[in-house]
mmCIF file of N, CA and C in Angstrom:
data_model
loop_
_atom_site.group_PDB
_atom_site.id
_atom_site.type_symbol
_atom_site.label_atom_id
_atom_site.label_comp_id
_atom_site.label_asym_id
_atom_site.label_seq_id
_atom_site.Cartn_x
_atom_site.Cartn_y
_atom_site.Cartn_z
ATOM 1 N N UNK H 23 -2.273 107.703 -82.616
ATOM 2 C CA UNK H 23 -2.605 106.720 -83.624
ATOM 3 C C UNK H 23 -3.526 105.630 -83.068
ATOM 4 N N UNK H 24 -3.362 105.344 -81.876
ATOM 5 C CA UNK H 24 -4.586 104.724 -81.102
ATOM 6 C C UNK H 24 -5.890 104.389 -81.544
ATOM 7 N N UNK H 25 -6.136 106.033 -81.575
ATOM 8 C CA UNK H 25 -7.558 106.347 -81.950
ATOM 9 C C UNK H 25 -8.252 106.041 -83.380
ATOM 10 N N UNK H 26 -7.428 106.207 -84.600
ATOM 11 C CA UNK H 26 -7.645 105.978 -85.623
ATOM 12 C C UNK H 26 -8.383 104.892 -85.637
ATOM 13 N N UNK H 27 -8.085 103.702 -85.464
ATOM 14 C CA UNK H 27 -8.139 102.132 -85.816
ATOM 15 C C UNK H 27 -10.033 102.111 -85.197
ATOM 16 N N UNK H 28 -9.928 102.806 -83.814
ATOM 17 C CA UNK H 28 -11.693 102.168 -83.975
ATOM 18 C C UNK H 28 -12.173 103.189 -84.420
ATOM 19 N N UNK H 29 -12.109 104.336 -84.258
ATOM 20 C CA UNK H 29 -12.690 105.520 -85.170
ATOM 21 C C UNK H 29 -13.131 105.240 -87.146
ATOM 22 N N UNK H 30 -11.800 104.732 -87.472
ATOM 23 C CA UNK H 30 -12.044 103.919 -88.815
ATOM 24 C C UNK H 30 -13.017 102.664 -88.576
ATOM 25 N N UNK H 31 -13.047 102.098 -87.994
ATOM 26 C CA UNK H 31 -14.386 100.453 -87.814
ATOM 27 C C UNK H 31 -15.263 101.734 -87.557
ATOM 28 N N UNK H 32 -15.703 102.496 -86.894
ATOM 29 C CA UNK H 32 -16.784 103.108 -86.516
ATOM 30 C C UNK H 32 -17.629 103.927 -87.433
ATOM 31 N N UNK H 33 -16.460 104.310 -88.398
ATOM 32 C CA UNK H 33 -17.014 104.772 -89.633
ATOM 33 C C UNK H 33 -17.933 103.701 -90.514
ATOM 34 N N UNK H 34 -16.992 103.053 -90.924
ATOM 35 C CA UNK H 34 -17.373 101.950 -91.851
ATOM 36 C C UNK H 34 -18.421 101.241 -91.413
ATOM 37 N N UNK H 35 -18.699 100.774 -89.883
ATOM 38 C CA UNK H 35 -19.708 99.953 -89.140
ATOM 39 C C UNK H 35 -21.100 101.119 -89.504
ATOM 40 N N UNK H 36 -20.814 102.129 -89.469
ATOM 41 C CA UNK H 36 -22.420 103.252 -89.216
ATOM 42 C C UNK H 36 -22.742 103.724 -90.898
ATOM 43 N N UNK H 37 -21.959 103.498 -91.437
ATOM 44 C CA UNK H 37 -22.215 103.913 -92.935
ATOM 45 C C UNK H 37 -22.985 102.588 -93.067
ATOM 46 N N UNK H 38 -22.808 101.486 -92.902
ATOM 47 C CA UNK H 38 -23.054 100.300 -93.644
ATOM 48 C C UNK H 38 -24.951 100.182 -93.137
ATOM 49 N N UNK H 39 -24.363 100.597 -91.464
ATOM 50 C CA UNK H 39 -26.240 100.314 -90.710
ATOM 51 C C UNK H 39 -26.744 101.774 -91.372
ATOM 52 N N UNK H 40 -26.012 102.390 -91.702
ATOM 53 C CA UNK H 40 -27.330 103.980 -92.353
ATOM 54 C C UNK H 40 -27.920 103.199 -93.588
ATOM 55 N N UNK H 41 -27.218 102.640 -94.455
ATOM 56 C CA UNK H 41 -27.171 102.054 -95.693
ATOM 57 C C UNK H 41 -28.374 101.097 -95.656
ATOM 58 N N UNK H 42 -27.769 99.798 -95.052
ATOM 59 C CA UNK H 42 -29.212 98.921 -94.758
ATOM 60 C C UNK H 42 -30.726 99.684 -94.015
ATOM 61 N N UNK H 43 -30.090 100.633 -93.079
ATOM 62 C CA UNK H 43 -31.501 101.212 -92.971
ATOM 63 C C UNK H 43 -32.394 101.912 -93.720
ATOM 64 N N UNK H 44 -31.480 102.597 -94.898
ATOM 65 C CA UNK H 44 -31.697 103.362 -95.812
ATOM 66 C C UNK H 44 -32.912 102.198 -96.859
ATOM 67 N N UNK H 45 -31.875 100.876 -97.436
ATOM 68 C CA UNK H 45 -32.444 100.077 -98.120
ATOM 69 C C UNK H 45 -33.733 99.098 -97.553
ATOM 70 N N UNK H 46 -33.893 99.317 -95.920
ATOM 71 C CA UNK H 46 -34.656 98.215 -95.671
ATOM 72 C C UNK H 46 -35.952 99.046 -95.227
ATOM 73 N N UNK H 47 -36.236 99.119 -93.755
ATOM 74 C CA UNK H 47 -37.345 99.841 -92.803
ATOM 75 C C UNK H 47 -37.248 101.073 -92.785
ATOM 76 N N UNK H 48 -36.167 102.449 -93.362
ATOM 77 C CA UNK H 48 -35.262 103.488 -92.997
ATOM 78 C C UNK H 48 -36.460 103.959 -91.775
ATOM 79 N N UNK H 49 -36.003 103.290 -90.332
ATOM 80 C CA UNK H 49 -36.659 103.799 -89.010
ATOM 81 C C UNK H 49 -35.729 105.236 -88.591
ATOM 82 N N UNK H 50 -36.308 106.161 -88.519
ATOM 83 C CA UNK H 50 -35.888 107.470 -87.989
ATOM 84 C C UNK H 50 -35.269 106.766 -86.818
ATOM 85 N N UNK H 51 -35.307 106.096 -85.828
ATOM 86 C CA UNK H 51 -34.360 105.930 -84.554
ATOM 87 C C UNK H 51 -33.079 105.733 -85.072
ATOM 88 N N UNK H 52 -33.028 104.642 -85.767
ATOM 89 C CA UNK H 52 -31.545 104.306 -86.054
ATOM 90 C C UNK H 52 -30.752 105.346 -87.193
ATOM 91 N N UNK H 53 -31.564 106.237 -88.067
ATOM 92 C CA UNK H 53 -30.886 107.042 -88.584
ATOM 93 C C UNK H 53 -30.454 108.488 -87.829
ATOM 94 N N UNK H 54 -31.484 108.617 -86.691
ATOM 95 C CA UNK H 54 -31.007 109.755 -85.717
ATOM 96 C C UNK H 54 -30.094 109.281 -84.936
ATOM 97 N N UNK H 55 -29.289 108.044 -84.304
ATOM 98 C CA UNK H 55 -28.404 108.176 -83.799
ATOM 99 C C UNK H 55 -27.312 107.357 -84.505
ATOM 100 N N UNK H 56 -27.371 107.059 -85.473
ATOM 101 C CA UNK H 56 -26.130 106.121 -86.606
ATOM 102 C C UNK H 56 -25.529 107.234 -87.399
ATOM 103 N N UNK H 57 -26.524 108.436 -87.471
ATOM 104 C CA UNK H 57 -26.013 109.515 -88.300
ATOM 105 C C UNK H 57 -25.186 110.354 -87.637
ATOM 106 N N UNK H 58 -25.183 110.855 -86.420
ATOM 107 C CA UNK H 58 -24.633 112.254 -85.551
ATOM 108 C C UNK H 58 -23.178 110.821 -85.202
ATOM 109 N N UNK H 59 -23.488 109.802 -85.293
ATOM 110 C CA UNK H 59 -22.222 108.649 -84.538
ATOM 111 C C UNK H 59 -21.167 108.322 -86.002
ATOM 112 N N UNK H 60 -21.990 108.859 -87.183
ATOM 113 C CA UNK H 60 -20.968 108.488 -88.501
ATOM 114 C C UNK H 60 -20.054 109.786 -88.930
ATOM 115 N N UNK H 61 -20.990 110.409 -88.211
ATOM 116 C CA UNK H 61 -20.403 111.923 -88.766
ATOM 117 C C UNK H 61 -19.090 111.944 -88.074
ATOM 118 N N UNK H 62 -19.766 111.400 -86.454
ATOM 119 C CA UNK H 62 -18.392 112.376 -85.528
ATOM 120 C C UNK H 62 -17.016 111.416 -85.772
ATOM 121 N N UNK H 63 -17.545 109.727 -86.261
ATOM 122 C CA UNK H 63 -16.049 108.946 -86.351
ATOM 123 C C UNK H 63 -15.135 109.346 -87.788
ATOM 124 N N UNK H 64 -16.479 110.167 -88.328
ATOM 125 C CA UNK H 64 -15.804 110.143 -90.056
ATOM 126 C C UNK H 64 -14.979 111.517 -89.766
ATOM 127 N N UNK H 65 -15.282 112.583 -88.767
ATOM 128 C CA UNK H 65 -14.307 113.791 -88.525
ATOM 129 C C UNK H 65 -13.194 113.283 -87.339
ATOM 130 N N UNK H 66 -13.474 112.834 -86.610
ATOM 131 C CA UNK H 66 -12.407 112.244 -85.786
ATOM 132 C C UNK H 66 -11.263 111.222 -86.531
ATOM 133 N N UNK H 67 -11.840 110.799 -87.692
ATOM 134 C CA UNK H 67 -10.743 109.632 -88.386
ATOM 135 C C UNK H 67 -9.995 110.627 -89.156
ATOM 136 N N UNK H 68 -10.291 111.706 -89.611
ATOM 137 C CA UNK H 68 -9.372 112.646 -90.603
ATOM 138 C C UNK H 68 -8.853 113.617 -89.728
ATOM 139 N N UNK H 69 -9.157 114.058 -88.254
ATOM 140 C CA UNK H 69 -8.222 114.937 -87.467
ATOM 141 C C UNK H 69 -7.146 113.886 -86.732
ATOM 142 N N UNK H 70 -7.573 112.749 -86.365
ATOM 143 C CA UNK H 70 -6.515 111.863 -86.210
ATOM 144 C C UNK H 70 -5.501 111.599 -87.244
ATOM 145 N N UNK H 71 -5.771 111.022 -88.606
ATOM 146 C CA UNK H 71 -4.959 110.968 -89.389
ATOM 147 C C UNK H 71 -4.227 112.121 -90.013
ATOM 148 N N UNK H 72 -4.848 113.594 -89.951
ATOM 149 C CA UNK H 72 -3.778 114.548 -90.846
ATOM 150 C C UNK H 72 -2.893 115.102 -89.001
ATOM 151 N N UNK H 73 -3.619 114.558 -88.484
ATOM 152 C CA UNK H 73 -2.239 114.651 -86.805
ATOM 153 C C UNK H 73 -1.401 113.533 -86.945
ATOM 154 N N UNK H 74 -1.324 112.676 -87.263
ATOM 155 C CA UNK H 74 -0.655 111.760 -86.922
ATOM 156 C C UNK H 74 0.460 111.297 -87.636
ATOM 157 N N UNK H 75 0.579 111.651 -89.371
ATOM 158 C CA UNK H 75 0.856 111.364 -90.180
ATOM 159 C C UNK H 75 1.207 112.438 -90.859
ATOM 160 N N UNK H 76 2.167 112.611 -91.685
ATOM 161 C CA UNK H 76 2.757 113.631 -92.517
ATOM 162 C C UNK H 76 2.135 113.145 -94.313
ATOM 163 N N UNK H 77 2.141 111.656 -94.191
ATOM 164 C CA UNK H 77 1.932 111.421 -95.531
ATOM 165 C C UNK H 77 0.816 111.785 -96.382
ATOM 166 N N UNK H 78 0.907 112.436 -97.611
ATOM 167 C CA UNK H 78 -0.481 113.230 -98.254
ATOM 168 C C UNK H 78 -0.995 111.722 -98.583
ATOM 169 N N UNK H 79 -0.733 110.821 -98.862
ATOM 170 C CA UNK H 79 -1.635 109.662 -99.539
ATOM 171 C C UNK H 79 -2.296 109.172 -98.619
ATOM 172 N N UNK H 80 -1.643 109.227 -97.616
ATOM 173 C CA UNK H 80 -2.866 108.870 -95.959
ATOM 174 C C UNK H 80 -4.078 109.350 -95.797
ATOM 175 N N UNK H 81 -3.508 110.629 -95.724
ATOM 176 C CA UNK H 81 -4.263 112.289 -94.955
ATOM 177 C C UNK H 81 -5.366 111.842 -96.108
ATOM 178 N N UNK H 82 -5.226 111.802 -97.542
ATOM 179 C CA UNK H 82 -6.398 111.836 -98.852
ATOM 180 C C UNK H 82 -7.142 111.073 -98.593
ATOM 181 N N UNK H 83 -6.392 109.967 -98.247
ATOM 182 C CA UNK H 83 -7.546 108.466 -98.182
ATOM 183 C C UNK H 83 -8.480 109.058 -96.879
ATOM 184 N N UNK H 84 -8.006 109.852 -96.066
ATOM 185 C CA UNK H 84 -9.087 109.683 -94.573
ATOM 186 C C UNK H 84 -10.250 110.486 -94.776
ATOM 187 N N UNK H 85 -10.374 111.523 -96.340
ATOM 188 C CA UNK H 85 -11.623 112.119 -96.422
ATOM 189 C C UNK H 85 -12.390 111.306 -97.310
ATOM 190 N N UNK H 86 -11.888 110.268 -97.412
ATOM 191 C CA UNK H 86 -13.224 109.759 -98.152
ATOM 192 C C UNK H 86 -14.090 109.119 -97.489
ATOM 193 N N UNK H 87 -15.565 109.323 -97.565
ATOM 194 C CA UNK H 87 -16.331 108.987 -96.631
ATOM 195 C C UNK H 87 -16.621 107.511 -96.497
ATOM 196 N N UNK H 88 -16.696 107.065 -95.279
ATOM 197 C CA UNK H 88 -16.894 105.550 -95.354
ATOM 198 C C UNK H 88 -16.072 104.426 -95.070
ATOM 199 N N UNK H 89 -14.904 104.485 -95.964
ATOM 200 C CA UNK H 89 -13.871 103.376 -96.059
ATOM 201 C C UNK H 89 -12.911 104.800 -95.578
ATOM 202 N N UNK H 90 -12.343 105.562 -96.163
ATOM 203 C CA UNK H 90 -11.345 106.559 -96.015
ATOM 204 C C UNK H 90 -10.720 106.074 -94.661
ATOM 205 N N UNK H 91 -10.862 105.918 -93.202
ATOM 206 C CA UNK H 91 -9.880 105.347 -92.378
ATOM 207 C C UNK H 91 -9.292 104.205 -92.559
ATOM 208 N N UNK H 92 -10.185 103.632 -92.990
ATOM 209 C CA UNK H 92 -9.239 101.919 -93.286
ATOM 210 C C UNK H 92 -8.729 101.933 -94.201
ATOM 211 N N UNK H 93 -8.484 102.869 -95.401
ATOM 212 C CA UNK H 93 -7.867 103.148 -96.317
ATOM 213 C C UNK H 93 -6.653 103.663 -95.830
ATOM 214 N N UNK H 94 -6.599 105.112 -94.964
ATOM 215 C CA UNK H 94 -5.599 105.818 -94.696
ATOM 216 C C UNK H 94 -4.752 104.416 -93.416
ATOM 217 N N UNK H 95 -5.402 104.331 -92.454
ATOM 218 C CA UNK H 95 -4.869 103.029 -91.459
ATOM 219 C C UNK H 95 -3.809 101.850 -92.722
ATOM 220 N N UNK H 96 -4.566 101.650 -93.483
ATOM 221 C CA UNK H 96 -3.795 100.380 -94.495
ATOM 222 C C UNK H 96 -2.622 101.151 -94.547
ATOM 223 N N UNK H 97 -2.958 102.281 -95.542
ATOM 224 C CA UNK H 97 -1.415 103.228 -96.103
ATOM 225 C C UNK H 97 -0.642 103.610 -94.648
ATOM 226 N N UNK H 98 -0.540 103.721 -93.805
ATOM 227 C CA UNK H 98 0.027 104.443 -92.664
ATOM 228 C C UNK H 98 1.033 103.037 -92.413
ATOM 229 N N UNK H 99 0.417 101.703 -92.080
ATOM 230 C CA UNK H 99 0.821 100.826 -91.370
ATOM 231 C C UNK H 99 1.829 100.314 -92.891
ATOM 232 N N UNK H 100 1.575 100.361 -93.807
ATOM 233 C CA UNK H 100 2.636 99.622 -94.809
ATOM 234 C C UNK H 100 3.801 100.927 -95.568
ATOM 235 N N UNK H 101 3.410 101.951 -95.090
ATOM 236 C CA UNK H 101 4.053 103.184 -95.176
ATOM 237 C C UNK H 101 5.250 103.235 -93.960
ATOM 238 N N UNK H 102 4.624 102.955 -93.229
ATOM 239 C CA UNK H 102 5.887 103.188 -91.816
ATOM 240 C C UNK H 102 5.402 101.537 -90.602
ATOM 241 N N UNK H 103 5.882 100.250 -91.451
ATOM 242 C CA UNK H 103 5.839 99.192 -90.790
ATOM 243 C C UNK H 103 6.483 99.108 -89.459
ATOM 244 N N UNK H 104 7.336 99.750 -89.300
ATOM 245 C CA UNK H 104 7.850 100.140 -87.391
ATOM 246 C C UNK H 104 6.640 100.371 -86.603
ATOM 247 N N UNK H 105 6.234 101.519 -87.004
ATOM 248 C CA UNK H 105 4.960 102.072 -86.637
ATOM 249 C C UNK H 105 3.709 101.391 -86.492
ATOM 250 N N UNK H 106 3.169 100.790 -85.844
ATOM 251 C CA UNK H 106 1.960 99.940 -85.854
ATOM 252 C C UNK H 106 0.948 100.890 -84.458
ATOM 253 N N UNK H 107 -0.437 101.133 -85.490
ATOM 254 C CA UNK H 107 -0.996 102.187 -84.232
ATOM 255 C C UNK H 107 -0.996 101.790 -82.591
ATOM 256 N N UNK H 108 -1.087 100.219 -83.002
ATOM 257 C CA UNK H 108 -1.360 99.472 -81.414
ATOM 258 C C UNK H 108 0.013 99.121 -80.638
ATOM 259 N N UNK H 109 1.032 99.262 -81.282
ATOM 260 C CA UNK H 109 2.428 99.314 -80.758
ATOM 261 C C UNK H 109 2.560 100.236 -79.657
ATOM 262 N N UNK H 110 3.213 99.926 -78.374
ATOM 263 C CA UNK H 110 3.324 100.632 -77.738
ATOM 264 C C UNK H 110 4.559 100.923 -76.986
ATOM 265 N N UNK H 111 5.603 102.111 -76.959
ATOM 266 C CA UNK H 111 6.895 101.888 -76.621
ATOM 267 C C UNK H 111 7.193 101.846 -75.095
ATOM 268 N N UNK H 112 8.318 101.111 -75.283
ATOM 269 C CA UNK H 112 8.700 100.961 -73.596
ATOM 270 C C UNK H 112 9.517 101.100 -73.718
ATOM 271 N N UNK H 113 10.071 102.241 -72.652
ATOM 272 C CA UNK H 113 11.918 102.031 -72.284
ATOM 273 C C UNK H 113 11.649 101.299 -70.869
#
């Protein structure tokens, strides 16, 4: 569950710079490496979340492109409040 939390910012952060690049200069540099970097956090946020989590309302939220981790992250953490991804156990 670690992984989720920046994998989700990483999504949301590279959708937003494809977006403005899209709307402003769209410079091929920043769409050749904002794109292969949105893709891999937007598949890494939904193999993290349908691993991590049993809940279907999670797992749903993590394919939606864009927001979908911070969606599924919200539902996970108020779904199982013990559970906090950054929690870490100690005996």
């Amino acid at each position: 569950m670690r992984a989720l939390r920046p994998a989700a910012a990483v999504e949301a952060a590279s959708l937003v710079l494809l977006l403005l690049n899209l709307a402003t200069v769209h410079a091929a540099a920043v769409s050749s490496l904002a794109g292969p970097l949105h893709g891999t956090a937007y598949l890494m946020t939904i193999a993290v979340t349908w691993h991590a989590t049993t809940s279907p309302a999670a797992r749903w939220r993590a394919v939606i492109p864009g927001v979908g981790g911070l969606l599924a992250l919200r539902r996970i953490e108020r779904a199982e409040p013990g559970a906090k991804p950054d929690a870490t156990e100690r005996n």
